Amino acid sequence: MRILLICLLLLILTPDIKSQNYDKNCYFGFTFEVSENTNWGYGELVITDVEPGSPAENAGIKVNDIIMEINGKATYLRDNQTIAKWLFEDMYAPTVTFTIRNMNTYFKEYTLYRKCVATNSVSEKELSEIFAFYSLENTNQRAFSLPLHVEPNKDVDFADYHTYDFYKDNKPVPAIDAQIIALLEKDLQAKGLVRDTSDPDIVVQAYYNYESNPQFTGLDRPNSTQNIWRYDSDKLQMVPLPILKSNEPNINKSAQYIVEYGFSFYDRKYIDTKKLTQIWDCNIKDYLSSKYALEEYVRIHTPLMLKQFPYSTKKEKAYYKVNFNRFNYTGMYFDADNLTTIKDVDMDSPAYRSGIRPGYIIKKINGKKFEHSKESLSEGYKRFIYETMVFRDQSTRFTNAEGFTDCMFWNVGYYNDISKELNKSQYMSHFSYLYGFENYINSKNDNKIVLEVWDGMQTRIFSITPDIHKSVVIKIL
């Protein structure tokens, strides 16, 4: 059972730039890799992930930004050891300056403060992901793929392009074409490109085809489900679509409809001013099990397809992962080896303002005695998952990114029963407080966290009103 890999939380490493200095881990909130891609940032550092709420996100740094310099030192063709030295050679310096370039700026400096937390500590965000089965409605990871064909021109540096327009043939624009243009424009501008109708660097042309499948007879029907899950960027949720899996037997005969959709980018300035030269193309072909509006299809797939640009490689299939997370944040960090010990507390967090300090020992959480090891907590959590399956809604079943097939939301009719189960001592569900804003977790609906702690001299009781942190992050794998 894959979820057991995350039940024992304590070897988790935050996926950020980190370095250890005595008793603190410091990070900025993003990951990067050295680009080997001639289309984007070759030999430099390309940011691949930005943590929600981190110093990097708060400063405006985004995925696919290219780090040109660190404290004024060029990153081009530098090895990892050198980069690490620049980042952490002076751990007492509170800030590091990164020089960034992307599609709308050639050179911009970001000065980031390090966020430092105690080593060997576990954050509430990490705990929310580990104990997600208390509330899959709020925290889960989903994976999906698209049968994308992506074809970049290997001789082009996309950083040279800053403006765009759409191909015009002086014919009336159908409503679906206008919709596609609006969708493309929204995402291209979010990437930093500017529309220039008089002298664009790039000309964009979209194309599509939606037709009944001439081979469909109704006799060859797929044995598996006729819906697959994909991510809806507008609704910020996974949605089922009437699309057959690409490995479905006899898919050419099973599908009632076939849809093809794509767009090409053409250079009109730098390669050959006398003709358009294709520099990037992305297209998808899906087999539909039933009628589905083309307008909805392009709405969902356009932003997913454009995530492949500009840090792009040639591929025939694209893989994505979506992290959904909503949890109660107090600002406490727990000792990874002894969860009863508060290892660190964020300054100006709800816990800090309430008076909680590092080193305090937790005796009770919301009235429940807290005297368990990580092994006993894991065992109780595993038991809780198995023994409460009866209270889950079978119609909501999905497979998470870890491959566990029995993920389901709680059945609304059993909310009172779920609340009672969580209070049973054998489950040791202390960290269900992370979802105390849900009435199946906290029937009082007050979303308060009451801690009884030993501060080294006396037992004290603290009442904390947490903040609710929410994020949805989609990544290309």
Short mmCIF file of C-alpha atoms in Angstrom, two decimals:
data_model
loop_
_atom_site.label_atom_id
_atom_site.label_comp_id
_atom_site.label_asym_id
_atom_site.label_seq_id
_atom_site.Cartn_x
_atom_site.Cartn_y
_atom_site.Cartn_z
CA MET A 1 0.00 0.00 0.00
CA ARG A 2 1.77 3.11 -1.23
CA ILE A 3 0.32 5.45 1.37
CA LEU A 4 2.42 3.70 4.00
CA LEU A 5 5.46 5.25 2.39
CA ILE A 6 4.24 8.58 3.66
CA CYS A 7 2.74 7.49 6.95
CA LEU A 8 6.14 7.56 8.60
CA LEU A 9 6.81 11.18 7.93
CA LEU A 10 10.01 11.80 9.37
CA LEU A 11 12.50 11.39 6.59
CA ILE A 12 10.80 14.07 4.53
CA LEU A 13 13.04 16.68 2.98
CA THR A 14 11.46 19.92 1.83
CA PRO A 15 12.01 20.09 -1.97
CA ASP A 16 13.72 23.45 -1.96
CA ILE A 17 17.18 24.92 -2.06
CA LYS A 18 18.51 24.01 1.36
CA SER A 19 21.71 23.99 3.31
CA GLN A 20 22.43 23.02 6.88
CA ASN A 21 24.10 25.43 9.26
CA TYR A 22 24.36 23.96 12.74
CA ASP A 23 20.74 23.73 13.86
CA LYS A 24 18.96 25.50 11.00
CA ASN A 25 17.96 24.62 7.46
CA CYS A 26 17.65 27.67 5.25
CA TYR A 27 15.89 27.85 1.92
CA PHE A 28 14.32 30.27 -0.54
CA GLY A 29 11.35 28.23 -1.73
CA PHE A 30 12.25 27.11 -5.24
CA THR A 31 13.99 24.25 -7.01
CA PHE A 32 16.04 24.51 -10.17
CA GLU A 33 18.02 22.45 -12.62
CA VAL A 34 20.87 23.19 -15.00
CA SER A 35 19.30 23.48 -18.43
CA GLU A 36 20.55 21.27 -21.23
CA ASN A 37 17.85 22.66 -23.49
CA THR A 38 19.04 24.89 -26.34
CA ASN A 39 15.57 26.43 -26.56
CA TRP A 40 15.61 27.86 -23.04
CA GLY A 41 18.43 28.86 -20.68
CA TYR A 42 21.06 26.44 -21.93
CA GLY A 43 23.85 26.10 -19.36
CA GLU A 44 22.02 28.29 -16.83
CA LEU A 45 19.64 27.50 -13.97
CA VAL A 46 15.96 27.11 -14.83
CA ILE A 47 13.44 27.22 -11.98
CA THR A 48 11.28 24.09 -12.00
CA ASP A 49 9.13 24.59 -8.90
CA VAL A 50 8.11 27.42 -6.58
CA GLU A 51 6.66 26.62 -3.16
CA PRO A 52 3.39 28.38 -2.30
CA GLY A 53 3.87 31.07 0.35
CA SER A 54 7.66 30.91 0.12
CA PRO A 55 10.05 33.90 -0.13
CA ALA A 56 10.43 33.10 -3.85
CA GLU A 57 6.71 33.16 -4.58
CA ASN A 58 6.17 36.27 -2.48
CA ALA A 59 8.90 38.04 -4.47
CA GLY A 60 7.26 37.13 -7.81
CA ILE A 61 9.65 34.45 -9.03
CA LYS A 62 7.95 31.91 -11.32
CA VAL A 63 8.48 28.50 -12.83
CA ASN A 64 10.68 28.64 -15.98
CA ASP A 65 12.48 31.80 -14.85
CA ILE A 66 16.19 31.62 -15.69
CA ILE A 67 18.74 32.45 -12.98
CA MET A 68 21.54 34.35 -14.69
CA GLU A 69 23.47 35.40 -11.61
CA ILE A 70 23.69 34.72 -7.89
CA ASN A 71 25.01 37.73 -5.97
CA GLY A 72 26.38 39.06 -9.25
CA LYS A 73 28.16 35.83 -10.26
CA ALA A 74 27.16 34.28 -13.59
CA THR A 75 25.63 30.80 -13.41
CA TYR A 76 26.44 29.84 -17.00
CA LEU A 77 28.05 26.38 -17.13
CA ARG A 78 28.80 26.37 -13.41
CA ASP A 79 28.76 23.04 -11.57
CA ASN A 80 26.42 22.22 -8.69
CA GLN A 81 29.18 22.49 -6.10
CA THR A 82 29.97 26.04 -7.18
CA ILE A 83 26.29 27.03 -7.18
CA ALA A 84 25.81 25.57 -3.69
CA LYS A 85 28.84 27.49 -2.43
CA TRP A 86 27.46 30.77 -3.77
CA LEU A 87 24.09 30.15 -2.20
CA PHE A 88 25.34 29.19 1.23
CA GLU A 89 28.93 30.36 1.60
CA ASP A 90 27.80 33.07 4.00
CA MET A 91 24.97 31.58 6.01
CA TYR A 92 24.88 34.61 8.26
CA ALA A 93 23.97 36.92 5.38
CA PRO A 94 20.18 37.35 5.62
CA THR A 95 19.63 37.75 1.87
CA VAL A 96 20.80 36.50 -1.52
CA THR A 97 20.30 38.42 -4.77
CA PHE A 98 19.23 36.50 -7.87
CA THR A 99 19.34 38.00 -11.35
CA ILE A 100 16.48 36.61 -13.41
CA ARG A 101 15.50 36.69 -17.06
CA ASN A 102 12.39 35.38 -18.75
CA MET A 103 10.11 36.19 -21.68
CA ASN A 104 9.30 39.72 -20.56
CA THR A 105 12.55 40.87 -19.01
CA TYR A 106 16.19 40.64 -19.97
CA PHE A 107 17.52 41.37 -16.51
CA LYS A 108 15.81 41.76 -13.14
CA GLU A 109 17.18 41.42 -9.63
CA TYR A 110 15.31 39.73 -6.79
CA THR A 111 16.69 39.95 -3.27
CA LEU A 112 15.31 37.08 -1.20
CA TYR A 113 15.46 36.61 2.54
CA ARG A 114 16.36 33.12 3.63
CA LYS A 115 13.69 31.24 5.50
CA CYS A 116 15.39 29.19 8.21
CA VAL A 117 13.80 26.49 10.36
CA ALA A 118 15.23 24.00 12.82
CA THR A 119 16.88 20.95 11.32
CA ASN A 120 15.11 17.62 11.54
CA SER A 121 11.74 19.31 11.87
CA VAL A 122 8.44 18.67 10.10
CA SER A 123 6.10 21.45 8.99
CA GLU A 124 2.32 21.43 9.15
CA LYS A 125 2.21 21.48 5.36
CA GLU A 126 4.23 18.27 5.27
CA LEU A 127 2.04 16.76 7.97
CA SER A 128 -1.10 17.68 6.03
CA GLU A 129 0.20 15.71 3.06
CA ILE A 130 1.21 12.76 5.22
CA PHE A 131 -2.14 12.63 7.02
CA ALA A 132 -4.17 13.53 3.92
CA PHE A 133 -6.66 10.68 4.43
CA TYR A 134 -8.24 12.64 7.27
CA SER A 135 -9.52 14.95 4.53
CA LEU A 136 -8.84 13.96 0.93
CA GLU A 137 -11.35 16.66 0.03
CA ASN A 138 -8.65 19.18 0.91
CA THR A 139 -5.33 17.45 0.32
CA ASN A 140 -4.49 15.01 -2.43
CA GLN A 141 -2.13 14.54 -5.34
CA ARG A 142 -3.36 13.55 -8.77
CA ALA A 143 -1.46 12.54 -11.89
CA PHE A 144 -2.58 12.42 -15.51
CA SER A 145 -1.12 12.38 -19.00
CA LEU A 146 -1.92 13.91 -22.36
CA PRO A 147 -1.19 12.35 -25.77
CA LEU A 148 0.71 15.48 -26.80
CA HIS A 149 3.02 15.80 -29.76
CA VAL A 150 5.47 18.61 -29.03
CA GLU A 151 7.97 19.67 -31.68
CA PRO A 152 10.38 22.54 -30.91
CA ASN A 153 12.89 23.89 -33.43
CA LYS A 154 16.18 22.86 -31.80
CA ASP A 155 18.08 25.78 -33.35
CA VAL A 156 15.96 28.51 -31.76
CA ASP A 157 16.36 30.30 -28.42
CA PHE A 158 12.85 31.25 -27.26
CA ALA A 159 14.32 33.98 -25.06
CA ASP A 160 14.78 36.03 -28.26
CA TYR A 161 11.00 36.33 -28.69
CA HIS A 162 8.95 38.89 -26.79
CA THR A 163 5.94 39.80 -28.96
CA TYR A 164 3.30 37.84 -30.83
CA ASP A 165 0.20 38.08 -32.98
CA PHE A 166 -2.20 35.62 -34.57
CA TYR A 167 -2.24 34.48 -38.18
CA LYS A 168 -4.77 36.40 -40.25
CA ASP A 169 -6.28 35.35 -43.56
CA ASN A 170 -8.86 38.16 -43.84
CA LYS A 171 -11.77 35.75 -43.45
CA PRO A 172 -14.54 36.05 -40.85
CA VAL A 173 -13.45 34.48 -37.56
CA PRO A 174 -15.79 31.72 -36.29
CA ALA A 175 -16.82 31.85 -32.63
CA ILE A 176 -14.61 28.87 -31.73
CA ASP A 177 -11.58 30.59 -33.32
CA ALA A 178 -12.24 33.73 -31.32
CA GLN A 179 -12.42 31.62 -28.16
CA ILE A 180 -9.12 29.91 -28.95
CA ILE A 181 -7.43 33.25 -29.61
CA ALA A 182 -8.66 34.56 -26.26
CA LEU A 183 -7.40 31.44 -24.47
CA LEU A 184 -4.00 31.60 -26.14
CA GLU A 185 -3.71 35.32 -25.50
CA LYS A 186 -4.42 34.90 -21.80
CA ASP A 187 -1.67 32.34 -21.30
CA LEU A 188 0.89 33.93 -23.59
CA GLN A 189 0.56 37.22 -21.76
CA ALA A 190 0.91 35.37 -18.42
CA LYS A 191 4.24 34.09 -19.75
CA GLY A 192 5.33 37.68 -20.41
CA LEU A 193 4.76 37.91 -24.16
CA VAL A 194 3.15 41.10 -25.48
CA ARG A 195 0.73 41.21 -28.38
CA ASP A 196 1.96 43.38 -31.25
CA THR A 197 -0.39 43.51 -34.23
CA SER A 198 2.01 45.53 -36.41
CA ASP A 199 5.44 43.92 -36.01
CA PRO A 200 5.32 40.71 -33.90
CA ASP A 201 8.28 38.40 -33.32
CA ILE A 202 6.00 35.34 -33.38
CA VAL A 203 2.93 34.50 -35.44
CA VAL A 204 0.61 31.98 -33.79
CA GLN A 205 -1.72 29.74 -35.77
CA ALA A 206 -4.23 27.38 -34.17
CA TYR A 207 -5.88 24.42 -35.91
CA TYR A 208 -8.49 21.84 -35.00
CA ASN A 209 -10.69 19.08 -36.37
CA TYR A 210 -13.71 17.46 -34.75
CA GLU A 211 -15.49 14.65 -36.61
CA SER A 212 -17.53 11.50 -36.20
CA ASN A 213 -15.39 8.40 -36.31
CA PRO A 214 -16.13 6.64 -39.62
CA GLN A 215 -14.93 3.31 -38.16
CA PHE A 216 -17.31 3.41 -35.19
CA THR A 217 -19.98 0.71 -35.41
CA GLY A 218 -21.14 0.51 -31.80
CA LEU A 219 -20.08 -3.13 -31.66
CA ASP A 220 -16.60 -2.61 -30.23
CA ARG A 221 -17.02 -1.01 -26.83
CA PRO A 222 -14.18 -0.49 -24.36
CA ASN A 223 -14.23 -2.72 -21.30
CA SER A 224 -12.86 -0.12 -18.92
CA THR A 225 -14.34 3.20 -17.87
CA GLN A 226 -15.17 5.60 -20.67
CA ASN A 227 -14.10 8.65 -18.65
CA ILE A 228 -10.61 9.83 -17.80
CA TRP A 229 -9.57 12.58 -15.41
CA ARG A 230 -7.87 15.80 -16.46
CA TYR A 231 -7.23 19.10 -14.75
CA ASP A 232 -9.53 22.09 -15.26
CA SER A 233 -7.45 25.25 -14.74
CA ASP A 234 -10.52 27.46 -14.38
CA LYS A 235 -12.26 25.33 -11.77
CA LEU A 236 -8.97 24.32 -10.09
CA GLN A 237 -10.10 20.73 -9.90
CA MET A 238 -9.87 17.39 -11.66
CA VAL A 239 -12.81 16.67 -13.96
CA PRO A 240 -13.93 13.48 -15.75
CA LEU A 241 -14.02 13.73 -19.55
CA PRO A 242 -15.58 11.31 -22.07
CA ILE A 243 -12.20 10.37 -23.52
CA LEU A 244 -10.88 6.86 -24.07
CA LYS A 245 -7.51 5.87 -22.68
CA SER A 246 -4.83 5.96 -25.36
CA ASN A 247 -4.01 2.27 -24.74
CA GLU A 248 -7.64 1.17 -25.08
CA PRO A 249 -7.90 -1.93 -27.33
CA ASN A 250 -9.47 -1.18 -30.72
CA ILE A 251 -9.61 2.51 -29.87
CA ASN A 252 -10.04 3.39 -33.54
CA LYS A 253 -13.33 1.51 -33.60
CA SER A 254 -14.49 2.20 -30.04
CA ALA A 255 -14.50 5.97 -30.27
CA GLN A 256 -17.61 7.77 -31.49
CA TYR A 257 -15.73 10.99 -32.24
CA ILE A 258 -12.16 12.07 -32.87
CA VAL A 259 -10.84 15.49 -31.92
CA GLU A 260 -7.53 17.04 -32.96
CA TYR A 261 -6.30 20.38 -31.68
CA GLY A 262 -3.02 22.26 -31.80
CA PHE A 263 -1.16 25.47 -32.42
CA SER A 264 2.09 26.43 -34.13
CA PHE A 265 4.47 29.31 -33.46
CA TYR A 266 6.26 30.86 -36.44
CA ASP A 267 9.28 33.13 -36.53
CA ARG A 268 8.92 36.16 -38.84
CA LYS A 269 11.97 38.24 -37.84
CA TYR A 270 15.15 36.39 -37.02
CA ILE A 271 15.37 33.34 -39.30
CA ASP A 272 13.96 34.45 -42.64
CA THR A 273 12.09 37.74 -43.00
CA LYS A 274 10.61 36.62 -46.32
CA LYS A 275 8.71 33.64 -44.97
CA LEU A 276 7.36 32.20 -41.77
CA THR A 277 9.48 29.49 -40.14
CA GLN A 278 7.91 27.13 -37.62
CA ILE A 279 9.72 27.24 -34.27
CA TRP A 280 7.30 25.33 -32.03
CA ASP A 281 4.26 23.11 -32.45
CA CYS A 282 2.04 21.37 -29.93
CA ASN A 283 -0.94 19.21 -30.83
CA ILE A 284 -3.19 16.60 -29.28
CA LYS A 285 -5.47 13.88 -30.64
CA ASP A 286 -8.14 12.29 -28.48
CA TYR A 287 -10.76 9.61 -29.05
CA LEU A 288 -14.12 10.45 -27.49
CA SER A 289 -16.52 7.88 -26.10
CA SER A 290 -19.46 10.29 -26.53
CA LYS A 291 -20.29 13.76 -27.76
CA TYR A 292 -18.30 16.53 -26.08
CA ALA A 293 -18.36 20.22 -26.95
CA LEU A 294 -15.27 21.44 -28.78
CA GLU A 295 -15.55 24.73 -26.88
CA GLU A 296 -15.12 22.87 -23.59
CA TYR A 297 -12.32 20.73 -24.96
CA VAL A 298 -10.17 23.70 -26.02
CA ARG A 299 -10.97 25.56 -22.79
CA ILE A 300 -9.55 22.76 -20.67
CA HIS A 301 -6.62 21.75 -22.88
CA THR A 302 -5.19 25.07 -24.07
CA PRO A 303 -3.59 26.05 -20.72
CA LEU A 304 -2.34 22.48 -20.18
CA MET A 305 -0.69 22.40 -23.59
CA LEU A 306 0.91 25.82 -23.17
CA LYS A 307 2.62 24.66 -19.99
CA GLN A 308 5.03 22.92 -22.34
CA PHE A 309 6.35 26.32 -23.53
CA PRO A 310 9.04 27.72 -23.41
CA TYR A 311 11.08 25.13 -21.44
CA SER A 312 10.18 22.58 -24.06
CA THR A 313 11.40 19.23 -25.33
CA LYS A 314 10.29 16.98 -28.14
CA LYS A 315 7.78 14.44 -26.88
CA GLU A 316 4.85 12.23 -27.84
CA LYS A 317 3.26 12.12 -24.39
CA ALA A 318 3.19 14.60 -21.53
CA TYR A 319 2.83 13.82 -17.82
CA TYR A 320 1.42 16.14 -15.16
CA LYS A 321 0.92 16.11 -11.41
CA VAL A 322 -1.46 18.34 -9.46
CA ASN A 323 -1.00 18.98 -5.74
CA PHE A 324 -4.15 20.13 -3.94
CA ASN A 325 -3.57 21.33 -0.39
CA ARG A 326 -5.73 23.14 2.17
CA PHE A 327 -4.85 22.91 5.84
CA ASN A 328 -4.77 24.68 9.18
CA TYR A 329 -1.54 26.61 9.64
CA THR A 330 -0.38 27.62 13.11
CA GLY A 331 3.32 28.01 12.29
CA MET A 332 4.56 25.11 14.44
CA TYR A 333 7.28 22.66 13.38
CA PHE A 334 7.56 19.29 15.09
CA ASP A 335 10.64 17.26 15.94
CA ALA A 336 10.89 14.52 13.31
CA ASP A 337 12.13 12.00 15.87
CA ASN A 338 9.75 12.98 18.66
CA LEU A 339 6.59 14.66 17.46
CA THR A 340 5.64 15.73 20.96
CA THR A 341 8.41 18.34 20.88
CA ILE A 342 7.87 21.69 19.16
CA LYS A 343 11.13 22.18 17.27
CA ASP A 344 10.47 25.63 15.80
CA VAL A 345 7.77 28.28 15.40
CA ASP A 346 7.40 30.81 12.58
CA MET A 347 7.71 34.39 13.75
CA ASP A 348 4.39 36.26 13.75
CA SER A 349 2.44 33.05 13.15
CA PRO A 350 -0.80 32.21 15.03
CA ALA A 351 1.14 29.87 17.33
CA TYR A 352 3.86 32.42 18.03
CA ARG A 353 1.34 35.16 18.77
CA SER A 354 -0.43 32.78 21.16
CA GLY A 355 2.81 32.27 23.11
CA ILE A 356 4.05 28.91 21.76
CA ARG A 357 7.86 28.68 21.66
CA PRO A 358 10.44 26.11 20.46
CA GLY A 359 11.23 23.45 23.03
CA TYR A 360 7.75 23.17 24.48
CA ILE A 361 6.53 19.59 24.97
CA ILE A 362 2.97 18.84 23.86
CA LYS A 363 0.93 16.92 26.41
CA LYS A 364 -2.49 17.17 24.77
CA ILE A 365 -3.95 18.33 21.45
CA ASN A 366 -7.63 19.26 21.66
CA GLY A 367 -7.96 17.31 24.88
CA LYS A 368 -6.35 14.10 23.55
CA LYS A 369 -3.22 12.88 25.33
CA PHE A 370 -0.24 13.12 23.00
CA GLU A 371 2.40 10.63 24.08
CA HIS A 372 2.98 8.55 20.98
CA SER A 373 6.00 7.58 18.93
CA LYS A 374 6.13 8.01 15.18
CA GLU A 375 5.71 4.23 14.86
CA SER A 376 2.55 4.12 16.96
CA LEU A 377 1.12 7.15 15.15
CA SER A 378 1.74 5.46 11.82
CA GLU A 379 0.09 2.26 12.99
CA GLY A 380 -2.95 4.15 14.29
CA TYR A 381 -3.24 6.10 11.05
CA LYS A 382 -3.03 2.93 8.96
CA ARG A 383 -5.74 1.33 11.09
CA PHE A 384 -7.91 4.41 10.76
CA ILE A 385 -7.68 4.35 6.96
CA TYR A 386 -8.69 0.71 6.68
CA GLU A 387 -11.40 0.66 9.34
CA THR A 388 -13.21 3.81 8.17
CA MET A 389 -13.44 2.89 4.48
CA VAL A 390 -17.12 2.10 5.07
CA PHE A 391 -17.78 5.82 5.62
CA ARG A 392 -16.40 6.88 2.25
CA ASP A 393 -18.40 7.74 -0.86
CA GLN A 394 -17.75 5.08 -3.50
CA SER A 395 -18.85 7.41 -6.30
CA THR A 396 -15.87 9.72 -5.60
CA ARG A 397 -13.21 7.01 -6.00
CA PHE A 398 -9.98 8.07 -7.67
CA THR A 399 -6.35 6.97 -7.93
CA ASN A 400 -3.84 9.34 -6.41
CA ALA A 401 -0.39 10.18 -7.74
CA GLU A 402 1.12 7.46 -5.51
CA GLY A 403 -0.98 4.83 -7.29
CA PHE A 404 -3.39 4.10 -4.42
CA THR A 405 -6.71 3.22 -6.07
CA ASP A 406 -9.05 3.50 -3.08
CA CYS A 407 -8.99 7.27 -2.55
CA MET A 408 -12.51 8.52 -1.80
CA PHE A 409 -14.10 11.52 -0.14
CA TRP A 410 -16.21 11.10 2.97
CA ASN A 411 -19.89 10.29 2.53
CA VAL A 412 -21.84 13.35 3.67
CA GLY A 413 -24.40 11.15 5.42
CA TYR A 414 -21.72 9.79 7.77
CA TYR A 415 -20.13 13.05 8.92
CA ASN A 416 -21.25 12.55 12.53
CA ASP A 417 -19.92 8.98 12.53
CA ILE A 418 -16.57 10.11 11.12
CA SER A 419 -16.24 12.70 13.87
CA LYS A 420 -16.85 10.00 16.47
CA GLU A 421 -14.32 7.67 14.87
CA LEU A 422 -11.65 10.37 14.95
CA ASN A 423 -12.11 10.65 18.72
CA LYS A 424 -11.36 6.96 19.32
CA SER A 425 -8.06 6.64 21.15
CA GLN A 426 -6.76 3.69 19.06
CA TYR A 427 -6.52 5.88 15.96
CA MET A 428 -4.32 8.56 17.61
CA SER A 429 -5.75 11.13 15.21
CA HIS A 430 -4.14 14.16 16.86
CA PHE A 431 -3.09 15.70 13.58
CA SER A 432 -6.64 15.76 12.30
CA TYR A 433 -6.54 19.31 13.74
CA LEU A 434 -4.96 20.24 10.41
CA TYR A 435 -8.48 19.95 8.95
CA GLY A 436 -10.43 21.32 11.91
CA PHE A 437 -12.35 23.71 9.67
CA GLU A 438 -14.36 20.71 8.39
CA ASN A 439 -17.38 19.68 10.48
CA TYR A 440 -16.58 15.98 10.11
CA ILE A 441 -13.32 16.76 11.93
CA ASN A 442 -14.56 19.37 14.39
CA SER A 443 -18.27 19.21 15.13
CA LYS A 444 -18.05 22.44 17.15
CA ASN A 445 -17.32 24.39 13.96
CA ASP A 446 -15.07 26.80 15.84
CA ASN A 447 -11.75 25.76 14.24
CA LYS A 448 -9.81 26.28 17.45
CA ILE A 449 -6.73 24.31 18.44
CA VAL A 450 -6.16 23.84 22.16
CA LEU A 451 -2.70 22.72 23.25
CA GLU A 452 -1.64 21.63 26.70
CA VAL A 453 2.15 21.92 26.88
CA TRP A 454 5.04 21.68 29.31
CA ASP A 455 7.27 24.74 28.95
CA GLY A 456 10.08 23.35 31.09
CA MET A 457 8.71 24.73 34.30
CA GLN A 458 4.96 24.33 34.27
CA THR A 459 2.00 23.02 32.31
CA ARG A 460 0.28 25.69 30.23
CA ILE A 461 -2.80 25.75 28.00
CA PHE A 462 -2.91 27.68 24.72
CA SER A 463 -5.86 28.30 22.40
CA ILE A 464 -4.82 28.97 18.81
CA THR A 465 -6.94 30.23 15.93
CA PRO A 466 -5.11 28.99 12.83
CA ASP A 467 -4.90 30.49 9.39
CA ILE A 468 -6.14 28.33 6.51
CA HIS A 469 -3.50 27.91 3.83
CA LYS A 470 -4.65 26.83 0.38
CA SER A 471 -2.72 26.03 -2.79
CA VAL A 472 -3.12 24.19 -6.08
CA VAL A 473 0.11 23.51 -7.95
CA ILE A 474 0.37 21.75 -11.32
CA LYS A 475 3.73 20.42 -12.45
CA ILE A 476 5.09 18.89 -15.63
CA LEU A 477 6.82 15.61 -14.84
#
